[in-house]
């Protein structure tokens, strides 16, 4: 797995578009970006006219050697950074970004045939989407599955892209759990994940999958506890949490 040195970079906004009702997809051009592994994150720093600075971390939805970096930012209404990124950022604007960051919660192609289980809560799917997309373009032999817990169909991040990967045969299986509103025709009533429903939806512990879990802190803590109680080795479960921004 490659190791790239983190540094501050000047990024130019190439495009933005709505991802969900509360989130925005942002594509940046970062000429000095060294590339990043799937699952990496970066810091965005904003500076006010009076010199006040605020910095927050965001997962990177893209990976590889290119200088285009994709973010998907969900607004935290009382946050210092995300409201600006979601509502005020425009094409041509410049941002300061620091990265790539993260060496533990990343995925890269290997010869390991063990299956990979991705588990996301809400916008925690962003780094896991990067992993699924990178895997779909690689020769890595490991089966991939994604369990994605989301409030409603309208809250799904990268829905078209995930469906396209899943349609390519055996590169990805996606299981969606809706906690508040299920789509028409769904045979499962909406509801939060439980230890029992989690165990029924993920790769069993006896297959020794590598597991990546990302989402809000309470979600990640509950899921990782249930996984270990179900027999998954703690060393095989990697987690990433997020809070307000």
CSV table of C-alpha atoms in Angstrom, one decimal:
chain,number,residue,atom,x,y,z
A,1,UNK,CA,0.0,0.0,0.0
A,2,UNK,CA,1.4,3.4,-1.0
A,3,UNK,CA,2.3,6.0,1.6
A,4,UNK,CA,2.0,9.7,0.6
A,5,UNK,CA,3.1,12.7,2.6
A,6,UNK,CA,0.5,15.1,3.8
A,7,UNK,CA,0.8,18.8,3.0
A,8,UNK,CA,-1.2,21.9,2.5
A,9,UNK,CA,-2.5,22.5,-1.0
A,10,UNK,CA,-4.5,25.1,-2.8
A,11,UNK,CA,-7.6,23.6,-4.4
A,12,UNK,CA,-9.8,25.1,-7.1
A,13,UNK,CA,-13.5,24.2,-7.2
A,14,UNK,CA,-14.3,22.6,-10.5
A,15,UNK,CA,-17.9,21.8,-9.9
A,16,UNK,CA,-20.6,21.3,-7.3
A,17,UNK,CA,-24.0,19.6,-7.3
A,18,UNK,CA,-26.6,18.4,-4.9
A,19,UNK,CA,-26.0,14.9,-3.5
A,20,UNK,CA,-29.0,14.8,-1.2
A,21,UNK,CA,-31.4,17.5,0.1
A,22,UNK,CA,-28.7,18.4,2.8
A,23,UNK,CA,-25.5,17.4,1.1
A,24,UNK,CA,-23.3,18.6,-1.8
A,25,UNK,CA,-20.8,16.8,-4.0
A,26,UNK,CA,-17.7,19.0,-4.6
A,27,UNK,CA,-15.0,18.3,-7.2
A,28,UNK,CA,-11.7,20.0,-6.7
A,29,UNK,CA,-8.7,20.4,-8.9
A,30,UNK,CA,-5.5,20.2,-6.7
A,31,UNK,CA,-2.4,20.5,-9.0
A,32,UNK,CA,0.0,19.5,-6.2
A,33,UNK,CA,-2.2,16.6,-4.9
A,34,UNK,CA,0.0,13.4,-4.7
A,35,UNK,CA,-3.0,11.0,-5.1
A,36,UNK,CA,-4.6,9.1,-2.2
A,37,UNK,CA,-5.7,5.6,-1.2
A,38,UNK,CA,-9.3,4.7,-1.1
A,39,UNK,CA,-10.7,5.7,2.3
A,40,UNK,CA,-8.4,8.6,2.9
A,41,UNK,CA,-9.5,12.0,4.3
A,42,UNK,CA,-8.4,15.6,4.2
A,43,UNK,CA,-8.8,18.8,6.2
A,44,UNK,CA,-10.5,21.8,4.7
A,45,UNK,CA,-9.5,25.2,6.2
A,46,UNK,CA,-11.6,28.3,5.8
A,47,UNK,CA,-10.2,31.8,6.6
A,48,UNK,CA,-12.6,34.7,7.4
A,49,UNK,CA,-11.9,38.3,6.4
A,50,UNK,CA,-10.9,39.1,10.0
A,51,UNK,CA,-8.4,36.2,10.0
A,52,UNK,CA,-10.4,33.7,12.0
A,53,UNK,CA,-9.8,30.2,10.7
A,54,UNK,CA,-11.9,27.0,11.0
A,55,UNK,CA,-10.8,23.5,9.8
A,56,UNK,CA,-12.7,20.3,9.5
A,57,UNK,CA,-12.0,16.8,8.2
A,58,UNK,CA,-13.9,15.2,5.3
A,59,UNK,CA,-13.6,11.8,3.7
A,60,UNK,CA,-12.4,11.7,0.1
A,61,UNK,CA,-14.8,10.0,-2.3
A,62,UNK,CA,-12.1,9.6,-5.0
A,63,UNK,CA,-8.8,7.7,-5.0
A,64,UNK,CA,-5.8,7.0,-7.2
A,65,UNK,CA,-3.0,9.1,-8.7
A,66,UNK,CA,-5.0,12.0,-10.2
A,67,UNK,CA,-5.2,15.6,-9.1
A,68,UNK,CA,-9.0,15.7,-9.0
A,69,UNK,CA,-10.4,15.2,-5.6
A,70,UNK,CA,-14.1,14.6,-4.9
A,71,UNK,CA,-15.9,15.3,-1.6
A,72,UNK,CA,-19.5,14.8,-0.5
A,73,UNK,CA,-20.3,17.1,2.4
A,74,UNK,CA,-23.4,16.8,4.5
A,75,UNK,CA,-24.5,20.0,6.2
A,76,UNK,CA,-24.4,20.3,10.0
A,77,UNK,CA,-26.7,23.3,10.4
A,78,UNK,CA,-24.8,24.7,13.4
A,79,UNK,CA,-21.4,23.9,12.0
A,80,UNK,CA,-18.7,26.4,11.1
A,81,UNK,CA,-17.5,24.8,7.8
A,82,UNK,CA,-20.1,22.5,6.2
A,83,UNK,CA,-22.9,25.2,5.8
A,84,UNK,CA,-20.5,27.3,3.7
A,85,UNK,CA,-19.3,24.3,1.6
A,86,UNK,CA,-22.9,23.2,1.0
A,87,UNK,CA,-24.6,26.6,0.3
A,88,UNK,CA,-21.9,29.2,-0.6
A,89,UNK,CA,-19.1,27.4,-2.4
A,90,UNK,CA,-19.0,28.2,-6.2
A,91,UNK,CA,-17.1,27.0,-9.2
A,92,UNK,CA,-13.8,28.8,-9.4
A,93,UNK,CA,-13.5,29.4,-5.6
A,94,UNK,CA,-10.3,28.3,-3.9
A,95,UNK,CA,-9.9,26.3,-0.7
A,96,UNK,CA,-7.0,25.3,1.4
A,97,UNK,CA,-6.8,21.5,1.9
A,98,UNK,CA,-4.4,19.4,4.0
A,99,UNK,CA,-3.8,15.8,3.0
A,100,UNK,CA,-4.0,13.0,2.1
A,101,UNK,CA,-4.6,11.8,5.7
A,102,UNK,CA,-5.2,8.3,7.1
A,103,UNK,CA,-3.2,5.1,6.8
A,104,UNK,CA,-5.4,2.8,8.9
A,105,UNK,CA,-8.8,3.2,7.4
A,106,UNK,CA,-7.8,2.7,3.8
A,107,UNK,CA,-8.1,-0.1,1.2
A,108,UNK,CA,-5.8,-0.9,-1.7
A,109,UNK,CA,-5.7,-3.9,-4.0
A,110,UNK,CA,-3.8,-7.0,-2.7
A,111,UNK,CA,-3.7,-10.7,-3.2
A,112,UNK,CA,-5.7,-11.3,0.0
A,113,UNK,CA,-8.8,-13.3,-1.1
A,114,UNK,CA,-10.7,-12.7,2.2
A,115,UNK,CA,-14.0,-11.0,1.6
A,116,UNK,CA,-14.5,-7.3,2.5
A,117,UNK,CA,-17.6,-6.1,4.4
A,118,UNK,CA,-18.3,-2.4,4.3
A,119,UNK,CA,-20.8,-1.0,6.8
A,120,UNK,CA,-22.0,2.6,6.5
A,121,UNK,CA,-24.3,4.9,8.4
A,122,UNK,CA,-25.5,8.0,6.5
A,123,UNK,CA,-22.8,10.1,5.0
A,124,UNK,CA,-20.3,7.5,6.4
A,125,UNK,CA,-20.6,5.8,3.1
A,126,UNK,CA,-18.3,8.3,1.4
A,127,UNK,CA,-14.9,6.6,2.1
A,128,UNK,CA,-16.6,3.2,1.7
A,129,UNK,CA,-17.8,4.2,-1.8
A,130,UNK,CA,-14.2,5.2,-2.6
A,131,UNK,CA,-13.2,1.7,-1.6
A,132,UNK,CA,-15.9,0.0,-3.6
A,133,UNK,CA,-15.2,2.1,-6.7
A,134,UNK,CA,-11.4,1.4,-6.5
A,135,UNK,CA,-12.1,-2.3,-6.1
A,136,UNK,CA,-14.4,-2.3,-9.1
A,137,UNK,CA,-11.6,-1.0,-11.3
A,138,UNK,CA,-9.0,-3.4,-9.9
A,139,UNK,CA,-8.1,-7.0,-10.3
A,140,UNK,CA,-8.4,-7.6,-6.6
A,141,UNK,CA,-10.0,-11.0,-6.0
A,142,UNK,CA,-11.8,-10.3,-2.8
A,143,UNK,CA,-15.7,-10.3,-2.8
A,144,UNK,CA,-17.1,-6.9,-1.6
A,145,UNK,CA,-20.4,-6.3,0.2
A,146,UNK,CA,-21.8,-3.0,1.5
A,147,UNK,CA,-24.4,-2.7,4.2
A,148,UNK,CA,-25.7,0.9,4.1
A,149,UNK,CA,-28.0,2.2,6.8
A,150,UNK,CA,-29.8,5.4,5.6
A,151,UNK,CA,-32.9,7.3,6.7
A,152,UNK,CA,-34.8,7.3,3.3
A,153,UNK,CA,-34.2,6.7,-0.4
A,154,UNK,CA,-33.6,10.4,-0.9
A,155,UNK,CA,-30.7,10.3,1.6
A,156,UNK,CA,-28.6,7.8,-0.3
A,157,UNK,CA,-25.1,9.1,-1.3
A,158,UNK,CA,-23.6,7.9,-4.7
A,159,UNK,CA,-26.8,5.9,-5.4
A,160,UNK,CA,-26.3,5.8,-9.2
A,161,UNK,CA,-22.6,4.9,-8.9
A,162,UNK,CA,-23.2,2.1,-6.4
A,163,UNK,CA,-25.9,0.6,-8.6
A,164,UNK,CA,-23.6,0.7,-11.6
A,165,UNK,CA,-20.9,-1.1,-9.7
A,166,UNK,CA,-23.3,-3.7,-8.3
A,167,UNK,CA,-24.6,-4.3,-11.9
A,168,UNK,CA,-21.2,-5.4,-13.0
A,169,UNK,CA,-21.6,-9.0,-11.8
A,170,UNK,CA,-19.8,-9.9,-8.6
A,171,UNK,CA,-17.8,-6.7,-7.9
A,172,UNK,CA,-20.2,-5.5,-5.2
A,173,UNK,CA,-23.3,-6.5,-3.4
A,174,UNK,CA,-25.3,-3.6,-1.8
A,175,UNK,CA,-27.8,-4.1,1.1
A,176,UNK,CA,-29.8,-1.0,2.0
A,177,UNK,CA,-31.4,-0.6,5.4
A,178,UNK,CA,-33.9,2.3,5.7
A,179,UNK,CA,-34.4,3.6,9.2
A,180,UNK,CA,-37.4,6.0,8.6
A,181,UNK,CA,-38.9,5.7,5.1
A,182,UNK,CA,-38.6,2.6,2.9
A,183,UNK,CA,-39.1,2.9,-0.9
A,184,UNK,CA,-42.4,1.8,-2.5
A,185,UNK,CA,-42.6,-2.0,-2.9
A,186,UNK,CA,-40.2,-2.7,-0.1
A,187,UNK,CA,-40.9,-5.9,1.8
A,188,UNK,CA,-39.1,-4.7,4.9
A,189,UNK,CA,-40.5,-2.1,7.2
A,190,UNK,CA,-38.2,0.8,8.0
A,191,UNK,CA,-36.2,0.5,11.3
A,192,UNK,CA,-32.8,0.8,12.8
A,193,UNK,CA,-30.2,-1.9,12.6
A,194,UNK,CA,-30.1,-4.3,15.5
A,195,UNK,CA,-27.6,-6.9,16.5
A,196,UNK,CA,-29.8,-9.6,15.0
A,197,UNK,CA,-30.5,-7.8,11.7
A,198,UNK,CA,-26.8,-6.9,11.4
A,199,UNK,CA,-25.7,-10.5,11.8
A,200,UNK,CA,-28.2,-11.6,9.2
A,201,UNK,CA,-27.0,-9.0,6.6
A,202,UNK,CA,-23.2,-9.2,6.8
A,203,UNK,CA,-20.5,-11.7,5.8
A,204,UNK,CA,-20.4,-14.3,8.6
A,205,UNK,CA,-17.5,-14.2,11.1
A,206,UNK,CA,-16.4,-17.8,10.1
A,207,UNK,CA,-15.4,-16.4,6.7
A,208,UNK,CA,-13.0,-14.0,8.4
A,209,UNK,CA,-13.9,-10.9,6.4
A,210,UNK,CA,-12.1,-7.6,6.6
A,211,UNK,CA,-14.6,-5.1,7.9
A,212,UNK,CA,-14.7,-1.3,7.5
A,213,UNK,CA,-17.4,0.6,9.5
A,214,UNK,CA,-18.0,4.4,9.1
A,215,UNK,CA,-20.7,6.7,10.4
A,216,UNK,CA,-21.8,8.8,13.4
A,217,UNK,CA,-20.0,7.8,16.7
A,218,UNK,CA,-23.1,6.0,18.3
A,219,UNK,CA,-23.7,4.0,15.1
A,220,UNK,CA,-20.0,2.9,14.8
A,221,UNK,CA,-19.8,2.0,18.5
A,222,UNK,CA,-22.9,-0.1,18.4
A,223,UNK,CA,-22.0,-1.9,15.1
A,224,UNK,CA,-18.4,-2.7,16.1
A,225,UNK,CA,-19.6,-4.1,19.4
A,226,UNK,CA,-22.2,-6.3,17.7
A,227,UNK,CA,-19.7,-7.5,15.2
A,228,UNK,CA,-17.3,-8.6,18.0
A,229,UNK,CA,-20.1,-10.2,20.0
A,230,UNK,CA,-21.0,-12.2,16.8
A,231,UNK,CA,-17.4,-13.6,16.6
A,232,UNK,CA,-15.6,-11.2,14.4
A,233,UNK,CA,-12.0,-10.6,15.4
A,234,UNK,CA,-11.4,-7.1,16.7
A,235,UNK,CA,-8.2,-6.9,14.6
A,236,UNK,CA,-10.3,-7.4,11.4
A,237,UNK,CA,-12.7,-4.6,12.2
A,238,UNK,CA,-11.6,-1.0,11.3
A,239,UNK,CA,-13.7,2.0,12.2
A,240,UNK,CA,-14.0,5.6,11.5
A,241,UNK,CA,-16.3,8.0,13.3
A,242,UNK,CA,-17.5,11.6,12.6
A,243,UNK,CA,-19.3,14.3,14.5
A,244,UNK,CA,-20.3,17.9,13.8
A,245,UNK,CA,-18.6,20.0,11.2
